[in-house]
Amino acid sequence: MTKTALITGITGQDGSYLAEFLLEQDYRVVGMTRRSSTLADERIAHLAGRLELIEGDLLDQASLVAALRDVGPTEVYNLAAQSFVPTSWNQPVLTGEFTGLGVTRMLEAVRQVDPGIRFYQASSSEMFGKVRQVPQTELTPFHPRSPYGVAKAYGHFLTVNYRESYGLHAVSGILFNHESPRRGLEFVSRKATDGAARIALGLATDLPMGNLDAERDWGFAGDYVRAMWLMLQQAEASDYVIATGVAHSVRELCRIAFERVGLDYQRHVTLDPRLHRPAEVDHLLGDATRARTVLGWQPTVTFTELIEMMVDADVERHEARLRGAREAPAASRP
C-alpha cells in the first residue's frame, strides 16, 4: 500500500530534500503551504507534477484539521517554522506562535483526526544554547539562548507530552546545523559561500561577518532528511540527535569557501560587531551515537565537500545571471 506523507514547510530547504527522498521511496507526497500573494516554491519547482500542494497555516487550527482529513496522511513531517535565529529577536511573539504553538496545533489536529498518524517534529540543536556538556546527546539539558531556541524547546516537549499522554507515535529529531545549496542567503553558511562566489566574479569586494569563532556541527541537509524518515519507520517512537560529531568554526567555513575560488578569506572578510547575536551560542557539537546504532544512520558528505558544493552552486548561479544579463541586450536588438 502506498504511504502518504504530509510535509509542512515543504518549500524550505529540508522540505524540498525530504519531498525528493520520499518520492524515491514511492510515497504520495503532499505539501502544506500558507496562502501568499507571492510564490516561493523555487526549491520544489523541479518536482512539479510529482507532488500535491494544499493550503494550511500553523496559526489556524481549523485549517490543520481540514488538511489532515482531506489528505489522510500516514506520516506528518512538521518542518514549518520561523527558522532564522536573528529574526526571532525582532519577532519573538510571531516566532513563538509558529515555532512553538504551531506544533501544539498540529499535534492536537493529529490527535483529533487520526491518532494513528506518525508525527515527526523538527527540533533543533539551538535548544542546547549555553551548553551544559560537550558533545550534546538526547539527555543533555536544554538552555536556549534565543526566542527561536525557546520556541523549539516548547515544541519538543509538547511532542514528548503528546507521545506519553496520548500514545501518539510522535518523535523529534534534534538536528544540528545542516546546509545545502538550497539554504537561504540569510544563513551564515550560505552567506559565506555566496559571498566568496560574488567576490570571485567581481560582484563584490568584501564580506561583512559577525563572530568568526562560533563553532557548529555542520552536515548536509540531504543526509539529515533521511534520518527523519528512519525515525518514523521504527516500532518504538523516540527522539534522536542527528549530527556529524565534528565541530567547525565560522572562520574555517570562510577559509574553505574562499579557497574553493582561489582567494584568501583574510583579504575579504571583515568583522561587523552589529552582526553578533545578543546572546551568543559559542559551541554546538552533537553525539549521534544513538542514531547510528538504532537507525543505522550516518552522514555521507564531509564538511569540506559540503562547503565546496555550495560554493560551486553559487558560482554557477551568478555566472548564469551574468550570461543572461549580457545576452538580454543582444536579444532585444532588431
GROMACS .gro file of C-alpha atoms in nm:
model
  334
    1MET     CA    1   0.000   0.000   0.000
    2THR     CA    2   0.131   0.344  -0.093
    3LYS     CA    3   0.213   0.561   0.207
    4THR     CA    4   0.111   0.927   0.213
    5ALA     CA    5   0.330   1.193   0.372
    6LEU     CA    6   0.214   1.544   0.459
    7ILE     CA    7   0.503   1.791   0.486
    8THR     CA    8   0.465   2.135   0.640
    9GLY     CA    9   0.737   2.375   0.529
   10ILE     CA   10   0.779   2.186   0.201
   11THR     CA   11   0.907   2.497   0.020
   12GLY     CA   12   1.205   2.523   0.257
   13GLN     CA   13   1.545   2.359   0.232
   14ASP     CA   14   1.458   2.050   0.435
   15GLY     CA   15   1.110   2.019   0.290
   16SER     CA   16   1.240   2.006  -0.066
   17TYR     CA   17   1.504   1.742   0.011
   18LEU     CA   18   1.254   1.537   0.214
   19ALA     CA   19   0.999   1.552  -0.068
   20GLU     CA   20   1.261   1.423  -0.314
   21PHE     CA   21   1.361   1.142  -0.080
   22LEU     CA   22   1.004   1.030  -0.008
   23LEU     CA   23   0.914   1.032  -0.377
   24GLU     CA   24   1.211   0.799  -0.432
   25GLN     CA   25   1.053   0.571  -0.169
   26ASP     CA   26   0.727   0.571  -0.374
   27TYR     CA   27   0.531   0.785  -0.128
   28ARG     CA   28   0.242   1.005  -0.222
   29VAL     CA   29   0.378   1.344  -0.110
   30VAL     CA   30   0.154   1.635  -0.014
   31GLY     CA   31   0.299   1.969   0.088
   32MET     CA   32   0.116   2.220   0.306
   33THR     CA   33   0.179   2.586   0.221
   34ARG     CA   34   0.048   2.914   0.357
   35ARG     CA   35  -0.170   3.134   0.139
   36SER     CA   36   0.054   3.404  -0.005
   37SER     CA   37   0.037   3.666  -0.277
   38THR     CA   38   0.390   3.575  -0.386
   39LEU     CA   39   0.526   3.240  -0.499
   40ALA     CA   40   0.820   3.094  -0.305
   41ASP     CA   41   0.836   2.746  -0.450
   42GLU     CA   42   1.165   2.760  -0.641
   43ARG     CA   43   1.312   2.480  -0.425
   44ILE     CA   44   1.038   2.236  -0.533
   45ALA     CA   45   0.973   2.364  -0.886
   46HIS     CA   46   1.161   2.064  -1.030
   47LEU     CA   47   0.912   1.834  -0.855
   48ALA     CA   48   0.607   1.987  -1.021
   49GLY     CA   49   0.358   1.719  -1.123
   50ARG     CA   50   0.503   1.466  -0.881
   51LEU     CA   51   0.364   1.609  -0.557
   52GLU     CA   52   0.047   1.778  -0.439
   53LEU     CA   53   0.011   2.111  -0.258
   54ILE     CA   54  -0.267   2.217  -0.023
   55GLU     CA   55  -0.322   2.532   0.181
   56GLY     CA   56  -0.287   2.531   0.557
   57ASP     CA   57  -0.147   2.751   0.832
   58LEU     CA   58   0.015   2.663   1.164
   59LEU     CA   59  -0.161   2.969   1.309
   60ASP     CA   60  -0.503   2.828   1.216
   61GLN     CA   61  -0.615   2.511   1.394
   62ALA     CA   62  -0.916   2.455   1.167
   63SER     CA   63  -0.701   2.456   0.854
   64LEU     CA   64  -0.477   2.185   1.000
   65VAL     CA   65  -0.772   1.963   1.089
   66ALA     CA   66  -0.914   2.011   0.739
   67ALA     CA   67  -0.578   1.930   0.579
   68LEU     CA   68  -0.542   1.605   0.772
   69ARG     CA   69  -0.897   1.499   0.688
   70ASP     CA   70  -0.856   1.581   0.320
   71VAL     CA   71  -0.513   1.420   0.276
   72GLY     CA   72  -0.539   1.120   0.512
   73PRO     CA   73  -0.163   1.100   0.568
   74THR     CA   74   0.027   0.802   0.704
   75GLU     CA   75   0.306   1.032   0.825
   76VAL     CA   76   0.325   1.403   0.906
   77TYR     CA   77   0.657   1.587   0.896
   78ASN     CA   78   0.628   1.922   1.073
   79LEU     CA   79   0.914   2.126   0.929
   80ALA     CA   80   0.741   2.466   0.911
   81ALA     CA   81   0.872   2.733   1.147
   82GLN     CA   82   1.014   3.082   1.170
   83SER     CA   83   1.359   2.932   1.142
   84PHE     CA   84   1.607   3.221   1.123
   85VAL     CA   85   1.755   3.279   1.469
   86PRO     CA   86   1.834   3.655   1.437
   87THR     CA   87   1.476   3.725   1.324
   88SER     CA   88   1.346   3.561   1.640
   89TRP     CA   89   1.473   3.858   1.844
   90ASN     CA   90   1.296   4.104   1.614
   91GLN     CA   91   0.976   3.896   1.603
   92PRO     CA   92   0.973   3.692   1.925
   93VAL     CA   93   0.593   3.667   1.952
   94LEU     CA   94   0.547   3.553   1.593
   95THR     CA   95   0.833   3.306   1.638
   96GLY     CA   96   0.658   3.164   1.944
   97GLU     CA   97   0.328   3.134   1.755
   98PHE     CA   98   0.475   2.948   1.457
   99THR     CA   99   0.766   2.758   1.605
  100GLY     CA  100   0.611   2.678   1.944
  101LEU     CA  101   0.232   2.691   1.945
  102GLY     CA  102   0.217   2.576   1.583
  103VAL     CA  103   0.346   2.238   1.699
  104THR     CA  104   0.067   2.217   1.957
  105ARG     CA  105  -0.197   2.292   1.694
  106MET     CA  106  -0.062   2.024   1.461
  107LEU     CA  107  -0.032   1.762   1.736
  108GLU     CA  108  -0.385   1.837   1.851
  109ALA     CA  109  -0.510   1.806   1.492
  110VAL     CA  110  -0.342   1.465   1.465
  111ARG     CA  111  -0.498   1.356   1.794
  112GLN     CA  112  -0.845   1.467   1.681
  113VAL     CA  113  -0.838   1.337   1.322
  114ASP     CA  114  -0.632   1.016   1.340
  115PRO     CA  115  -0.410   0.924   1.638
  116GLY     CA  116  -0.256   0.652   1.421
  117ILE     CA  117  -0.069   0.910   1.211
  118ARG     CA  118   0.307   0.902   1.271
  119PHE     CA  119   0.435   1.252   1.354
  120TYR     CA  120   0.783   1.400   1.311
  121GLN     CA  121   0.878   1.726   1.481
  122ALA     CA  122   1.180   1.925   1.363
  123SER     CA  123   1.364   2.006   1.685
  124SER     CA  124   1.696   2.194   1.685
  125SER     CA  125   2.040   2.198   1.841
  126GLU     CA  126   1.967   2.564   1.927
  127MET     CA  127   1.767   2.424   2.221
  128PHE     CA  128   2.101   2.339   2.387
  129GLY     CA  129   2.217   2.701   2.362
  130LYS     CA  130   2.455   2.763   2.652
  131VAL     CA  131   2.563   2.403   2.656
  132ARG     CA  132   2.589   2.202   2.977
  133GLN     CA  133   2.809   1.930   2.828
  134VAL     CA  134   3.012   1.860   2.514
  135PRO     CA  135   2.915   1.680   2.300
  136GLN     CA  136   2.538   1.708   2.333
  137THR     CA  137   2.321   1.394   2.344
  138GLU     CA  138   1.950   1.322   2.377
  139LEU     CA  139   1.991   1.356   2.757
  140THR     CA  140   2.176   1.691   2.762
  141PRO     CA  141   1.969   1.962   2.940
  142PHE     CA  142   1.844   2.250   2.728
  143HIS     CA  143   1.947   2.613   2.787
  144PRO     CA  144   1.823   2.800   2.477
  145ARG     CA  145   1.974   3.143   2.409
  146SER     CA  146   1.723   3.289   2.162
  147PRO     CA  147   1.345   3.315   2.123
  148TYR     CA  148   1.383   3.061   1.842
  149GLY     CA  149   1.559   2.813   2.070
  150VAL     CA  150   1.299   2.865   2.343
  151ALA     CA  151   1.012   2.808   2.097
  152LYS     CA  152   1.179   2.493   1.962
  153ALA     CA  153   1.218   2.360   2.317
  154TYR     CA  154   0.847   2.419   2.377
  155GLY     CA  155   0.756   2.227   2.061
  156HIS     CA  156   0.997   1.950   2.154
  157PHE     CA  157   0.849   1.897   2.500
  158LEU     CA  158   0.493   1.915   2.362
  159THR     CA  159   0.582   1.632   2.124
  160VAL     CA  160   0.713   1.425   2.415
  161ASN     CA  161   0.400   1.513   2.613
  162TYR     CA  162   0.158   1.401   2.340
  163ARG     CA  163   0.355   1.079   2.295
  164GLU     CA  164   0.343   1.000   2.666
  165SER     CA  165  -0.010   1.128   2.731
  166TYR     CA  166  -0.200   1.008   2.423
  167GLY     CA  167   0.019   0.729   2.289
  168LEU     CA  168   0.091   0.906   1.960
  169HIS     CA  169   0.381   0.781   1.752
  170ALA     CA  170   0.540   1.125   1.778
  171VAL     CA  171   0.916   1.179   1.754
  172SER     CA  172   1.156   1.473   1.749
  173GLY     CA  173   1.475   1.494   1.551
  174ILE     CA  174   1.724   1.715   1.735
  175LEU     CA  175   1.906   1.819   1.420
  176PHE     CA  176   2.233   2.008   1.434
  177ASN     CA  177   2.316   2.260   1.161
  178HIS     CA  178   2.256   2.118   0.817
  179GLU     CA  179   2.318   2.311   0.498
  180SER     CA  180   2.299   2.283   0.119
  181PRO     CA  181   2.291   2.498  -0.195
  182ARG     CA  182   1.920   2.547  -0.113
  183ARG     CA  183   1.992   2.715   0.220
  184GLY     CA  184   1.857   3.071   0.248
  185LEU     CA  185   2.103   3.352   0.181
  186GLU     CA  186   2.046   3.493   0.530
  187PHE     CA  187   2.212   3.194   0.699
  188VAL     CA  188   2.582   3.224   0.781
  189SER     CA  189   2.688   2.920   0.578
  190ARG     CA  190   2.521   3.040   0.259
  191LYS     CA  191   2.624   3.399   0.328
  192ALA     CA  192   2.988   3.283   0.323
  193THR     CA  193   2.961   3.066   0.011
  194ASP     CA  194   2.760   3.323  -0.182
  195GLY     CA  195   2.999   3.597  -0.069
  196ALA     CA  196   3.301   3.403  -0.191
  197ALA     CA  197   3.131   3.343  -0.527
  198ARG     CA  198   3.036   3.708  -0.568
  199ILE     CA  199   3.385   3.833  -0.485
  200ALA     CA  200   3.549   3.579  -0.718
  201LEU     CA  201   3.328   3.703  -1.004
  202GLY     CA  202   3.394   4.070  -0.931
  203LEU     CA  203   3.044   4.138  -0.800
  204ALA     CA  204   3.168   4.242  -0.455
  205THR     CA  205   3.495   4.318  -0.276
  206ASP     CA  206   3.434   4.226   0.087
  207LEU     CA  207   3.210   4.014   0.310
  208PRO     CA  208   3.098   4.152   0.649
  209MET     CA  209   3.065   3.876   0.911
  210GLY     CA  210   2.992   3.851   1.283
  211ASN     CA  211   3.153   3.606   1.527
  212LEU     CA  212   3.409   3.403   1.333
  213ASP     CA  213   3.496   3.193   1.638
  214ALA     CA  214   3.148   3.044   1.688
  215GLU     CA  215   3.158   2.670   1.626
  216ARG     CA  216   2.888   2.448   1.484
  217ASP     CA  217   2.840   2.085   1.387
  218TRP     CA  218   2.754   2.122   1.016
  219GLY     CA  219   2.618   1.848   0.791
  220PHE     CA  220   2.438   1.809   0.456
  221ALA     CA  221   2.061   1.855   0.455
  222GLY     CA  222   2.016   1.568   0.210
  223ASP     CA  223   2.166   1.330   0.467
  224TYR     CA  224   1.955   1.467   0.752
  225VAL     CA  225   1.613   1.422   0.590
  226ARG     CA  226   1.691   1.052   0.554
  227ALA     CA  227   1.725   1.041   0.934
  228MET     CA  228   1.379   1.200   0.971
  229TRP     CA  229   1.226   0.920   0.767
  230LEU     CA  230   1.417   0.649   0.952
  231MET     CA  231   1.281   0.777   1.286
  232LEU     CA  232   0.922   0.722   1.172
  233GLN     CA  233   0.994   0.368   1.049
  234GLN     CA  234   1.087   0.242   1.397
  235ALA     CA  235   0.848   0.028   1.602
  236GLU     CA  236   0.904   0.248   1.907
  237ALA     CA  237   0.872   0.627   1.897
  238SER     CA  238   1.177   0.807   2.035
  239ASP     CA  239   1.387   1.121   1.991
  240TYR     CA  240   1.729   1.132   1.826
  241VAL     CA  241   2.023   1.370   1.792
  242ILE     CA  242   2.133   1.396   1.429
  243ALA     CA  243   2.484   1.536   1.383
  244THR     CA  244   2.825   1.465   1.229
  245GLY     CA  245   3.013   1.471   1.559
  246VAL     CA  246   3.268   1.722   1.427
  247ALA     CA  247   3.261   2.097   1.502
  248HIS     CA  248   3.397   2.368   1.273
  249SER     CA  249   3.429   2.743   1.325
  250VAL     CA  250   3.277   3.010   1.104
  251ARG     CA  251   3.637   3.113   1.032
  252GLU     CA  252   3.711   2.766   0.893
  253LEU     CA  253   3.393   2.780   0.686
  254CYS     CA  254   3.509   3.108   0.531
  255ARG     CA  255   3.859   2.973   0.467
  256ILE     CA  256   3.729   2.669   0.276
  257ALA     CA  257   3.474   2.874   0.082
  258PHE     CA  258   3.728   3.130  -0.036
  259GLU     CA  259   3.995   2.868  -0.109
  260ARG     CA  260   3.746   2.699  -0.342
  261VAL     CA  261   3.757   3.008  -0.566
  262GLY     CA  262   4.132   3.066  -0.522
  263LEU     CA  263   4.109   3.350  -0.271
  264ASP     CA  264   4.240   3.422   0.080
  265TYR     CA  265   3.943   3.489   0.309
  266GLN     CA  266   4.152   3.719   0.530
  267ARG     CA  267   4.176   3.970   0.245
  268HIS     CA  268   3.799   3.993   0.204
  269VAL     CA  269   3.615   3.900   0.525
  270THR     CA  270   3.554   4.198   0.755
  271LEU     CA  271   3.421   4.194   1.110
  272ASP     CA  272   3.095   4.376   1.184
  273PRO     CA  273   3.001   4.385   1.556
  274ARG     CA  274   2.639   4.459   1.459
  275LEU     CA  275   2.612   4.102   1.329
  276HIS     CA  276   2.679   3.946   1.670
  277ARG     CA  277   2.385   3.785   1.849
  278PRO     CA  278   2.255   3.942   2.174
  279ALA     CA  279   2.328   3.608   2.346
  280GLU     CA  280   2.582   3.402   2.153
  281VAL     CA  281   2.582   3.025   2.124
  282ASP     CA  282   2.953   2.953   2.103
  283HIS     CA  283   2.992   2.578   2.063
  284LEU     CA  284   2.746   2.314   1.943
  285LEU     CA  285   2.868   1.959   1.888
  286GLY     CA  286   2.633   1.663   1.858
  287ASP     CA  287   2.672   1.300   1.956
  288ALA     CA  288   2.462   1.093   1.714
  289THR     CA  289   2.571   0.756   1.854
  290ARG     CA  290   2.211   0.653   1.920
  291ALA     CA  291   2.101   0.738   1.565
  292ARG     CA  292   2.394   0.544   1.421
  293THR     CA  293   2.323   0.244   1.643
  294VAL     CA  294   1.942   0.227   1.634
  295LEU     CA  295   1.860   0.384   1.298
  296GLY     CA  296   2.172   0.277   1.111
  297TRP     CA  297   2.212   0.639   1.001
  298GLN     CA  298   2.536   0.814   0.923
  299PRO     CA  299   2.633   1.121   0.719
  300THR     CA  300   2.779   1.073   0.371
  301VAL     CA  301   2.901   1.429   0.291
  302THR     CA  302   3.201   1.580   0.472
  303PHE     CA  303   3.218   1.943   0.584
  304THR     CA  304   3.468   2.037   0.313
  305GLU     CA  305   3.262   1.862   0.045
  306LEU     CA  306   2.951   2.044   0.167
  307ILE     CA  307   3.105   2.392   0.156
  308GLU     CA  308   3.265   2.329  -0.184
  309MET     CA  309   2.931   2.201  -0.317
  310MET     CA  310   2.762   2.521  -0.200
  311VAL     CA  311   3.032   2.749  -0.343
  312ASP     CA  312   3.018   2.571  -0.680
  313ALA     CA  313   2.640   2.612  -0.692
  314ASP     CA  314   2.663   2.982  -0.606
  315VAL     CA  315   2.933   3.044  -0.867
  316GLU     CA  316   2.720   2.867  -1.129
  317ARG     CA  317   2.411   3.067  -1.030
  318HIS     CA  318   2.588   3.403  -1.055
  319GLU     CA  319   2.760   3.310  -1.382
  320ALA     CA  320   2.422   3.217  -1.531
  321ARG     CA  321   2.280   3.554  -1.428
  322LEU     CA  322   2.577   3.738  -1.576
  323ARG     CA  323   2.537   3.547  -1.903
  324GLY     CA  324   2.168   3.629  -1.907
  325ALA     CA  325   2.239   3.998  -1.848
  326ARG     CA  326   2.490   4.005  -2.135
  327GLU     CA  327   2.260   3.819  -2.375
  328ALA     CA  328   1.947   4.020  -2.297
  329PRO     CA  329   2.055   4.345  -2.477
  330ALA     CA  330   2.173   4.147  -2.780
  331ALA     CA  331   1.842   3.962  -2.799
  332SER     CA  332   1.648   4.288  -2.792
  333ARG     CA  333   1.834   4.437  -3.092
  334PRO     CA  334   1.650   4.426  -3.427
   0.00000   0.00000   0.00000
